[in-house]
PDB file of C-alpha atoms in Angstrom:
ATOM      1  CA  MET A  24      -6.687 -23.570  12.983  1.00 50.00           C
ATOM      2  CA  ALA A  25      -9.603 -26.219  12.897  1.00 57.00           C
ATOM      3  CA  VAL A  26     -11.393 -26.874   9.473  1.00 59.00           C
ATOM      4  CA  SER A  27     -14.273 -25.080  11.201  1.00 61.00           C
ATOM      5  CA  ASP A  28     -12.558 -22.286  11.884  1.00 59.00           C
ATOM      6  CA  THR A  29     -11.105 -21.597   7.986  1.00 57.00           C
ATOM      7  CA  MET A  30     -14.976 -22.643   6.538  1.00 61.00           C
ATOM      8  CA  SER A  31     -16.082 -19.637   8.616  1.00 65.00           C
ATOM      9  CA  ILE A  32     -13.658 -16.925   7.048  1.00 62.00           C
ATOM     10  CA  PRO A  33     -14.666 -15.020   4.362  1.00 70.00           C
ATOM     11  CA  MET A  34     -12.844 -15.631   0.970  1.00 71.00           C
ATOM     12  CA  CYS A  35     -11.526 -12.260   1.331  1.00 69.00           C
ATOM     13  CA  ASP A  36      -9.458 -12.769   4.542  1.00 82.00           C
ATOM     14  CA  LEU A  37      -8.595 -15.778   2.490  1.00 82.00           C
ATOM     15  CA  ARG A  38      -6.932 -13.884  -0.142  1.00 87.00           C
ATOM     16  CA  VAL A  39      -5.516 -11.782   2.320  1.00 89.00           C
ATOM     17  CA  GLN A  40      -4.028 -14.527   4.296  1.00 89.00           C
ATOM     18  CA  LEU A  41      -2.740 -16.071   0.902  1.00 91.00           C
ATOM     19  CA  ALA A  42      -1.093 -12.978  -0.116  1.00 93.00           C
ATOM     20  CA  ILE A  43       0.656 -12.611   3.343  1.00 93.00           C
ATOM     21  CA  TYR A  44       2.006 -15.942   3.191  1.00 94.00           C
ATOM     22  CA  GLN A  45       3.216 -15.467  -0.783  1.00 94.00           C
ATOM     23  CA  GLN A  46       5.379 -12.256   0.258  1.00 95.00           C
ATOM     24  CA  ARG A  47       7.147 -14.145   3.488  1.00 95.00           C
ATOM     25  CA  ILE A  48       8.080 -17.319   0.843  1.00 94.00           C
ATOM     26  CA  LEU A  49       9.478 -14.291  -1.362  1.00 93.00           C
ATOM     27  CA  ARG A  50      11.240 -12.609   1.362  1.00 94.00           C
ATOM     28  CA  LYS A  51      13.013 -15.670   2.418  1.00 92.00           C
ATOM     29  CA  LEU A  52      13.691 -16.779  -1.015  1.00 90.00           C
ATOM     30  CA  HIS A  53      15.125 -13.397  -1.549  1.00 86.00           C
ATOM     31  CA  ALA A  54      17.224 -13.575   2.273  1.00 84.00           C
ATOM     32  CA  THR A  55      18.546 -17.145   0.947  1.00 79.00           C
ATOM     33  CA  LYS A  56      20.028 -15.685  -2.235  1.00 67.00           C
TER      34      LYS A  56
END
């Protein structure tokens, strides 16, 4: 996404995206163990 697109996203949506991103990382870490 472009910087202009990120700026138009509400903070609540940004938090949701971060939460989903963290969940993906945790799943990858658990899968590699």
